[in-house]
Tab-separated table of C-alpha atoms in Angstrom:
chain	number	residue	atom	x	y	z
A	1	ASP	CA	-17.689	-46.273	-46.354
A	2	GLY	CA	-15.036	-47.365	-44.171
A	3	PRO	CA	-13.362	-45.831	-41.126
A	4	ALA	CA	-12.090	-42.475	-41.383
A	5	THR	CA	-8.457	-42.319	-42.475
A	6	LEU	CA	-5.666	-39.883	-43.239
A	7	GLY	CA	-3.879	-41.986	-45.637
A	8	GLY	CA	-4.909	-43.621	-49.012
A	9	GLY	CA	-6.951	-40.958	-50.789
A	10	GLY	CA	-6.789	-37.052	-51.012
A	11	ALA	CA	-6.393	-35.261	-47.766
A	12	ALA	CA	-9.426	-32.982	-48.062
A	13	PRO	CA	-12.094	-35.896	-48.154
A	14	ASP	CA	-10.447	-37.347	-45.019
A	15	PHE	CA	-10.076	-34.369	-42.967
A	16	PRO	CA	-13.954	-33.781	-42.113
A	17	ARG	CA	-14.583	-37.423	-41.351
A	18	ALA	CA	-11.567	-37.446	-39.200
A	19	LEU	CA	-12.614	-33.955	-37.258
A	20	LEU	CA	-15.398	-35.550	-34.959
A	21	PRO	CA	-13.590	-38.598	-33.958
A	22	ALA	CA	-10.313	-36.434	-33.286
A	23	CYS	CA	-12.551	-34.098	-31.004
A	24	ALA	CA	-13.985	-36.824	-29.265
A	25	ALA	CA	-10.509	-38.393	-28.553
A	26	ALA	CA	-9.194	-34.830	-27.473
A	27	VAL	CA	-12.114	-34.395	-25.078
A	28	ALA	CA	-11.803	-37.917	-23.523
A	29	PHE	CA	-7.932	-36.999	-23.315
A	30	SER	CA	-8.455	-33.643	-21.560
A	31	LEU	CA	-10.931	-35.295	-19.044
A	32	VAL	CA	-8.676	-37.987	-18.102
A	33	LEU	CA	-5.648	-35.685	-17.990
A	34	THR	CA	-7.595	-33.106	-15.885
A	35	ALA	CA	-8.785	-35.841	-13.619
A	36	LEU	CA	-5.370	-36.905	-12.722
A	37	ASP	CA	-4.038	-33.391	-12.346
A	38	GLY	CA	-6.938	-32.821	-9.972
A	39	LEU	CA	-6.119	-35.939	-7.737
A	40	VAL	CA	-2.553	-34.619	-7.521
A	41	LEU	CA	-3.692	-31.129	-6.662
A	42	ALA	CA	-6.155	-32.596	-4.300
A	43	ALA	CA	-3.333	-34.696	-2.383
A	44	ALA	CA	-0.935	-31.717	-2.473
A	45	GLU	CA	-3.260	-29.163	-1.000
A	46	ARG	CA	-5.611	-31.640	0.986
A	47	ARG	CA	-8.795	-30.559	-0.724
A	48	PRO	CA	-11.716	-32.180	-2.183
A	49	VAL	CA	-11.068	-33.977	-5.615
A	50	HIS	CA	-14.032	-32.798	-7.260
A	51	ARG	CA	-13.351	-29.199	-6.376
A	52	SER	CA	-9.858	-29.426	-7.809
A	53	VAL	CA	-11.056	-31.091	-11.142
A	54	TYR	CA	-13.936	-28.375	-11.406
A	55	GLU	CA	-11.490	-25.413	-11.121
A	56	LEU	CA	-8.913	-27.296	-13.635
A	57	LEU	CA	-11.592	-28.245	-16.290
A	58	PRO	CA	-12.189	-24.728	-17.885
A	59	LEU	CA	-8.519	-24.090	-18.077
A	60	ALA	CA	-7.580	-27.002	-19.725
A	61	LEU	CA	-10.172	-28.184	-21.963
A	62	GLY	CA	-9.867	-25.317	-24.571
A	63	PRO	CA	-6.097	-25.385	-25.078
A	64	GLN	CA	-6.114	-29.102	-25.375
A	65	LEU	CA	-8.854	-29.308	-28.103
A	66	VAL	CA	-6.744	-26.520	-29.854
A	67	HIS	CA	-3.862	-28.506	-29.705
A	68	ALA	CA	-5.756	-31.574	-30.737
A	69	LEU	CA	-6.922	-29.732	-34.006
A	70	ALA	CA	-3.323	-28.632	-34.952
A	71	GLY	CA	-2.246	-32.343	-34.539
A	72	LEU	CA	-5.048	-33.277	-36.896
A	73	MET	CA	-4.100	-30.684	-39.264
A	74	THR	CA	-0.413	-31.570	-39.081
A	75	ALA	CA	-1.303	-35.236	-40.089
A	76	VAL	CA	-3.536	-34.098	-42.862
A	77	LEU	CA	-1.221	-31.495	-44.218
A	78	TRP	CA	1.609	-33.749	-44.061
A	79	ARG	CA	-0.023	-36.326	-46.336
A	80	SER	CA	-1.023	-33.813	-48.756
A	81	PRO	CA	0.629	-33.180	-52.168
A	82	TYR	CA	2.621	-30.476	-50.894
A	83	GLY	CA	4.308	-32.513	-47.945
A	84	PRO	CA	5.629	-31.346	-44.737
A	85	LEU	CA	6.372	-27.763	-46.161
A	86	SER	CA	2.621	-26.877	-46.225
A	87	ALA	CA	2.194	-28.288	-42.701
A	88	LEU	CA	5.030	-25.813	-41.575
A	89	LEU	CA	3.645	-22.951	-43.574
A	90	VAL	CA	0.146	-23.044	-42.100
A	91	LEU	CA	1.019	-24.326	-38.441
A	92	LEU	CA	3.955	-22.102	-37.526
A	93	PRO	CA	2.052	-18.751	-37.758
A	94	MET	CA	-0.783	-20.527	-35.362
A	95	TYR	CA	1.713	-21.602	-32.822
A	96	LEU	CA	3.715	-18.285	-32.915
A	97	SER	CA	0.446	-16.449	-32.337
A	98	CYS	CA	-0.350	-18.994	-29.548
A	99	TRP	CA	3.109	-18.076	-28.049
A	100	VAL	CA	2.345	-14.235	-28.277
A	101	PHE	CA	-1.236	-14.742	-26.674
A	102	ALA	CA	0.302	-16.670	-23.718
A	103	ARG	CA	2.963	-14.338	-23.276
A	104	TYR	CA	0.554	-11.342	-23.124
A	105	HIS	CA	-1.567	-13.038	-20.487
A	106	ARG	CA	1.526	-13.909	-18.571
A	107	GLU	CA	2.468	-10.264	-18.537
A	108	GLN	CA	-1.370	-9.423	-17.689
A	109	ALA	CA	-0.965	-11.651	-14.631
A	110	ALA	CA	2.279	-10.183	-13.585
A	111	HIS	CA	0.573	-6.619	-13.880
A	112	ARG	CA	-2.349	-7.810	-11.716
A	113	ALA	CA	0.086	-9.239	-9.292
A	114	THR	CA	1.977	-5.959	-9.061
A	115	ILE	CA	-1.025	-3.976	-8.335
A	116	ARG	CA	-2.512	-6.398	-5.809
A	117	ALA	CA	0.875	-6.208	-3.955
A	118	LEU	CA	0.757	-2.419	-3.980
A	119	VAL	CA	-2.940	-2.260	-2.797
A	120	HIS	CA	-2.205	-4.791	0.041
A	121	ALA	CA	0.699	-2.550	1.220
A	122	VAL	CA	-1.724	0.304	1.553
A	123	ASP	CA	-4.436	-1.561	3.198
A	124	ILE	CA	-2.017	-2.885	5.621
A	125	LYS	CA	-0.739	0.769	6.414
A	126	ASP	CA	-4.243	2.454	6.092
A	127	THR	CA	-6.736	0.364	7.604
A	128	TYR	CA	-9.290	3.226	7.628
A	129	THR	CA	-9.821	3.004	3.930
A	130	ARG	CA	-9.484	-0.870	3.125
A	131	GLY	CA	-11.427	-1.872	0.176
A	132	HIS	CA	-11.732	1.866	-0.907
A	133	SER	CA	-9.222	1.361	-3.738
A	134	GLU	CA	-11.076	-1.468	-5.326
A	135	ARG	CA	-14.314	0.280	-5.339
A	136	VAL	CA	-12.525	3.507	-6.914
A	137	GLY	CA	-11.537	1.303	-9.706
A	138	ARG	CA	-14.801	-0.333	-10.149
A	139	ALA	CA	-16.540	3.330	-10.521
A	140	SER	CA	-13.634	4.414	-12.784
A	141	VAL	CA	-14.270	1.783	-14.925
A	142	LEU	CA	-18.130	2.326	-15.288
A	143	ILE	CA	-17.478	5.943	-16.403
A	144	ALA	CA	-14.853	4.903	-18.821
A	145	ARG	CA	-17.056	2.616	-20.484
A	146	GLU	CA	-19.833	5.144	-20.227
A	147	LEU	CA	-17.603	7.579	-22.174
A	148	GLY	CA	-16.637	4.950	-24.877
A	149	MET	CA	-13.110	4.607	-24.023
A	150	ASP	CA	-11.207	1.715	-25.684
A	151	ASP	CA	-10.229	-1.555	-23.657
A	152	ARG	CA	-6.727	-0.355	-23.199
A	153	ARG	CA	-7.871	3.067	-21.592
A	154	VAL	CA	-10.329	1.276	-19.647
A	155	GLU	CA	-8.023	-1.055	-18.111
A	156	GLY	CA	-5.470	1.873	-17.389
A	157	LEU	CA	-8.386	3.613	-15.649
A	158	ARG	CA	-8.975	0.561	-13.400
A	159	PHE	CA	-5.419	0.533	-12.499
A	160	ALA	CA	-5.379	4.331	-11.738
A	161	GLY	CA	-8.580	4.094	-9.463
A	162	ILE	CA	-7.070	1.023	-7.550
A	163	LEU	CA	-3.677	3.001	-7.242
A	164	HIS	CA	-4.834	6.467	-6.608
A	165	ASP	CA	-3.947	6.490	-2.970
A	166	ILE	CA	-0.793	4.613	-3.219
A	167	GLY	CA	1.278	7.574	-2.277
A	168	LYS	CA	0.050	6.808	1.247
A	169	LEU	CA	2.687	4.392	1.821
A	170	GLY	CA	5.053	7.720	1.992
A	171	VAL	CA	3.074	9.185	4.696
A	172	PRO	CA	3.904	8.477	8.149
A	173	THR	CA	1.397	6.035	9.945
A	174	ARG	CA	1.080	8.223	13.120
A	175	VAL	CA	-0.588	10.885	10.446
A	176	LEU	CA	-2.677	8.288	8.754
A	177	ARG	CA	-4.221	6.740	11.808
A	178	LYS	CA	-4.267	9.998	13.849
A	179	ASP	CA	-7.173	10.042	16.096
A	180	GLY	CA	-8.475	13.670	15.836
A	181	PRO	CA	-7.902	16.715	13.537
A	182	LEU	CA	-4.585	16.968	11.670
A	183	THR	CA	-2.328	19.855	12.569
A	184	PRO	CA	-1.288	22.347	9.697
A	185	GLU	CA	1.783	20.430	9.327
A	186	GLU	CA	0.057	17.127	9.265
A	187	ARG	CA	-2.167	18.253	6.612
A	188	ARG	CA	0.853	19.516	4.504
A	189	ILE	CA	2.410	16.011	4.838
A	190	MET	CA	-0.811	14.303	3.863
A	191	GLU	CA	-1.491	16.591	0.952
A	192	LEU	CA	1.939	15.108	-0.609
A	193	HIS	CA	0.396	11.571	-0.961
A	194	PRO	CA	-0.313	12.321	-4.810
A	195	GLU	CA	3.332	13.408	-5.534
A	196	TYR	CA	4.710	10.131	-3.401
A	197	GLY	CA	2.369	7.903	-5.394
A	198	HIS	CA	3.519	9.351	-8.653
A	199	GLU	CA	7.227	8.676	-7.590
A	200	ILE	CA	6.364	4.934	-6.520
A	201	VAL	CA	4.775	4.137	-9.714
A	202	ARG	CA	7.011	6.013	-11.900
A	203	GLY	CA	9.019	3.146	-13.100
A	204	ILE	CA	6.092	0.899	-13.796
A	205	GLY	CA	5.596	1.256	-17.659
A	206	PHE	CA	1.988	-0.373	-18.144
A	207	LEU	CA	0.440	2.318	-15.992
A	208	ASP	CA	0.982	5.068	-18.622
A	209	GLU	CA	-2.021	7.548	-18.085
A	210	ALA	CA	-2.504	6.038	-14.627
A	211	ARG	CA	0.522	7.943	-13.390
A	212	ASP	CA	-1.134	11.367	-14.293
A	213	ALA	CA	-4.395	10.239	-12.605
A	214	ILE	CA	-2.407	9.278	-9.333
A	215	LEU	CA	-0.635	12.605	-9.384
A	216	HIS	CA	-3.805	14.925	-9.984
A	217	HIS	CA	-7.046	13.059	-8.379
A	218	HIS	CA	-7.221	15.836	-5.831
A	219	GLU	CA	-7.017	18.701	-8.462
A	220	ARG	CA	-10.477	20.665	-8.854
A	221	LEU	CA	-11.881	22.109	-11.871
A	222	ASP	CA	-11.837	25.582	-10.462
A	223	GLY	CA	-8.143	25.340	-9.936
A	224	SER	CA	-8.324	25.304	-5.944
A	225	GLY	CA	-6.981	21.556	-5.683
A	226	TYR	CA	-3.641	20.346	-5.266
A	227	PRO	CA	-0.799	19.627	-5.530
A	228	TYR	CA	-0.467	21.871	-8.791
A	229	GLY	CA	-3.571	23.827	-8.782
A	230	LEU	CA	-4.634	22.851	-12.140
A	231	SER	CA	-7.907	23.853	-13.436
A	232	GLY	CA	-10.265	22.673	-16.401
A	233	SER	CA	-8.918	20.879	-19.000
A	234	ARG	CA	-5.357	21.187	-17.814
A	235	ILE	CA	-6.385	18.378	-15.433
A	236	PRO	CA	-5.553	15.197	-17.104
A	237	GLU	CA	-8.895	13.081	-18.189
A	238	PHE	CA	-8.006	10.085	-16.054
A	239	ALA	CA	-7.422	12.355	-12.977
A	240	ARG	CA	-10.952	13.916	-13.537
A	241	VAL	CA	-12.494	10.480	-13.828
A	242	VAL	CA	-10.839	9.265	-10.662
A	243	ALA	CA	-11.619	12.342	-8.680
A	244	VAL	CA	-15.433	11.673	-9.401
A	245	ALA	CA	-15.105	7.736	-8.640
A	246	ASP	CA	-13.388	8.822	-5.275
A	247	ALA	CA	-15.826	11.176	-3.920
A	248	PHE	CA	-18.663	8.882	-5.003
A	249	ASP	CA	-17.233	5.807	-3.108
A	250	ALA	CA	-16.458	8.013	-0.219
A	251	MET	CA	-20.040	8.965	0.141
A	252	THR	CA	-21.629	5.713	-0.478
A	253	SER	CA	-19.365	3.685	1.832
A	254	THR	CA	-20.438	2.631	5.218
A	255	ARG	CA	-17.995	3.728	7.781
A	256	SER	CA	-17.724	2.864	11.372
A	257	TYR	CA	-19.104	5.974	12.492
A	258	ARG	CA	-21.984	6.544	10.043
A	259	ARG	CA	-24.233	4.887	7.569
A	260	ALA	CA	-23.655	5.082	3.633
A	261	ARG	CA	-25.337	7.781	1.855
A	262	PRO	CA	-27.997	6.528	-0.601
A	263	VAL	CA	-26.596	6.690	-4.215
A	264	PRO	CA	-29.170	9.243	-5.347
A	265	ALA	CA	-28.036	11.591	-2.707
A	266	ALA	CA	-24.351	11.017	-3.388
A	267	LEU	CA	-25.208	11.628	-7.225
A	268	ALA	CA	-27.080	14.938	-6.368
A	269	GLU	CA	-23.911	16.255	-4.315
A	270	LEU	CA	-21.724	15.443	-7.189
A	271	LYS	CA	-23.949	17.462	-9.602
A	272	ARG	CA	-24.097	20.256	-7.015
A	273	CYS	CA	-20.364	20.283	-7.309
A	274	ALA	CA	-19.974	19.818	-11.031
A	275	GLY	CA	-18.447	22.659	-12.680
A	276	SER	CA	-16.492	23.883	-9.596
A	277	GLN	CA	-14.960	20.877	-8.060
A	278	PHE	CA	-15.867	18.213	-10.571
A	279	ASP	CA	-16.100	17.730	-14.455
A	280	PRO	CA	-19.645	17.778	-15.351
A	281	ARG	CA	-19.045	15.280	-18.100
A	282	MET	CA	-17.583	12.605	-15.692
A	283	VAL	CA	-20.398	13.222	-13.164
A	284	GLY	CA	-23.243	12.665	-15.850
A	285	ALA	CA	-21.388	9.313	-17.201
A	286	LEU	CA	-21.237	8.055	-13.771
A	287	ASP	CA	-24.859	9.051	-13.273
A	288	ARG	CA	-25.917	7.181	-16.713
A	289	ALA	CA	-23.755	4.298	-15.869
A	290	LEU	CA	-25.458	3.916	-12.427
A	291	ARG	CA	-28.905	4.159	-13.892
A	292	ARG	CA	-27.914	1.263	-16.220
A	293	HIS	CA	-25.862	-1.023	-14.119
A	294	GLY	CA	-26.624	-0.013	-10.445
A	295	TRP	CA	-24.304	0.302	-7.561
A	296	SER	CA	-25.058	-2.990	-5.224
A	297	GLU	CA	-24.523	-2.768	-1.381
A	298	ALA	CA	-21.529	-5.201	-1.869
A	299	ASP	CA	-19.769	-2.552	-3.967
A	300	SER	CA	-19.991	-0.235	-1.143
A	301	ALA	CA	-18.382	-2.552	1.657
A	302	VAL	CA	-18.085	-1.462	5.250
A	303	THR	CA	-14.972	0.640	5.578
A	304	ALA	CA	-13.256	1.332	9.090
A	305	ASP	CA	-12.551	4.969	9.538
A	306	GLU	CA	-12.554	7.747	12.108
A	307	PRO	CA	-15.426	10.031	12.764
A	308	GLY	CA	-15.909	12.828	10.401
A	309	ALA	CA	-18.504	15.312	9.055
A	310	PRO	CA	-20.465	14.540	5.941
A	311	TYR	CA	-19.321	15.352	2.599
A	312	VAL	CA	-18.985	19.128	2.121
A	313	ALA	CA	-17.771	20.857	-0.769
A	314	ARG	CA	-15.689	24.073	-0.600
A	315	GLU	CA	-16.571	27.279	-2.318
A	316	PRO	CA	-13.795	28.427	-4.985
A	317	GLN	CA	-11.215	30.231	-3.357
A	318	GLY	CA	-9.472	33.726	-4.270
A	319	PRO	CA	-6.263	34.137	-5.452
A	320	ARG	CA	-3.194	32.272	-3.586
A	321	GLU	CA	0.396	32.601	-3.113
A	322	PRO	CA	2.593	29.998	-4.447
A	323	GLN	CA	3.797	27.665	-1.910
A	324	GLY	CA	6.747	25.052	-2.551
A	325	PRO	CA	8.414	24.229	-5.931
A	326	HIS	CA	5.349	22.642	-7.472
A	327	GLY	CA	2.779	25.547	-6.967
A	328	PRO	CA	-0.092	25.971	-4.478
A	329	ARG	CA	-1.592	23.371	-2.514
A	330	GLU	CA	-4.895	23.254	-1.072
A	331	PRO	CA	-6.238	22.009	2.357
A	332	TYR	CA	-6.591	18.126	2.052
A	333	GLY	CA	-9.798	16.629	0.668
A	334	ALA	CA	-13.281	18.517	0.253
A	335	GLU	CA	-13.602	15.706	-2.367
A	336	ALA	CA	-13.654	12.780	-0.180
A	337	GLY	CA	-16.722	11.737	1.307
A	338	ALA	CA	-15.770	11.225	5.282
A	339	ARG	CA	-15.084	14.804	6.785
A	340	ARG	CA	-14.161	15.964	10.167
A	341	ASP	CA	-15.125	19.562	11.499
A	342	ALA	CA	-12.288	21.733	12.267
A	343	PRO	CA	-11.933	25.542	12.772
A	344	PRO	CA	-9.929	27.578	10.149
A	345	VAL	CA	-6.090	26.798	10.395
A	346	PRO	CA	-3.652	29.840	9.675
A	347	ARG	CA	-1.516	29.039	6.579
A	348	ALA	CA	1.260	30.845	5.071
A	349	ARG	CA	-0.989	32.047	2.135
A	350	SER	CA	-4.692	33.150	2.130
A	351	ALA	CA	-7.212	29.999	2.402
A	352	ALA	CA	-10.541	29.595	2.949
A	353	PRO	CA	-11.819	27.656	6.106
A	354	LEU	CA	-10.778	24.091	6.096
A	355	SER	CA	-13.469	21.546	5.892
A	356	GLY	CA	-11.357	19.043	7.687
A	357	PRO	CA	-8.845	16.230	6.812
A	358	SER	CA	-9.764	13.167	4.866
A	359	ARG	CA	-8.540	9.816	5.034
A	360	ASP	CA	-9.633	8.833	1.368
């Protein structure tokens, strides 16, 4: 039959025969090029060559095979009856789509780098809850997928969970790391962290709905939360998801002063508070997701924290007087798991006994 060629006869018969040799050549080229890149990387970073090659190969093989196929198509179309114009019309959209795809991935990488930098800043300032943000992000994703949200909203909820406590950057370190009960003034300062967080991420366009979750994740379904005292469906959906994920991780995380609660016990507490503190729909979604996927010990890593009492849910409160320009603000944190017993503290308005401040 003779060797596969791209000249002579029609283009169509040559293309299938040339495809296999071209792919083999592309694979060989990719292996050689990756090996050379691995040698350079290993020498630059003083690491084993095989490890560098192993890490680079999955990243290089796919794109280089695609480029080889594009080159083969160019050669075939160039020799077709329609000439170079056909190659341009077929391959230009392909390269444009590759360019858009690459740009999208660069933007996603930049988004992830931004999130990592913000979370790292919080972890440095508030060592008590290190790792908590990532786990809340994972639990939020479980809930979102169980609710059937699309990929864009799932990613947004992951960002919301990870950044829900970013406002702690605006809280004085002496308050975050205080060893002992917070004073009324310190408690009011701590309760400002959702608003601080909303301001910090205001200019980050890709966060979108995540901003609402950062601002409202301490709202309660019965209207006794903060910072605005929203109730029911007035609380954004993302905030209702993050509130459940936040409380679940707080209860199931091992702290320096206590062991983690078992997952069934944490779910039972969430169900007990559903309807008053948490959205029953979100609690049910988390329950179903955990039955399907589980929650490993690695998910609930050890978290350093100061001593506190177990998770306690407050009873709904009566009418309250407005405080400040943003409406009523409740004592910080029955929705988080770590609690410290504290006596009732007089406030400028009527309030139920406090369960103590939270660091989550």
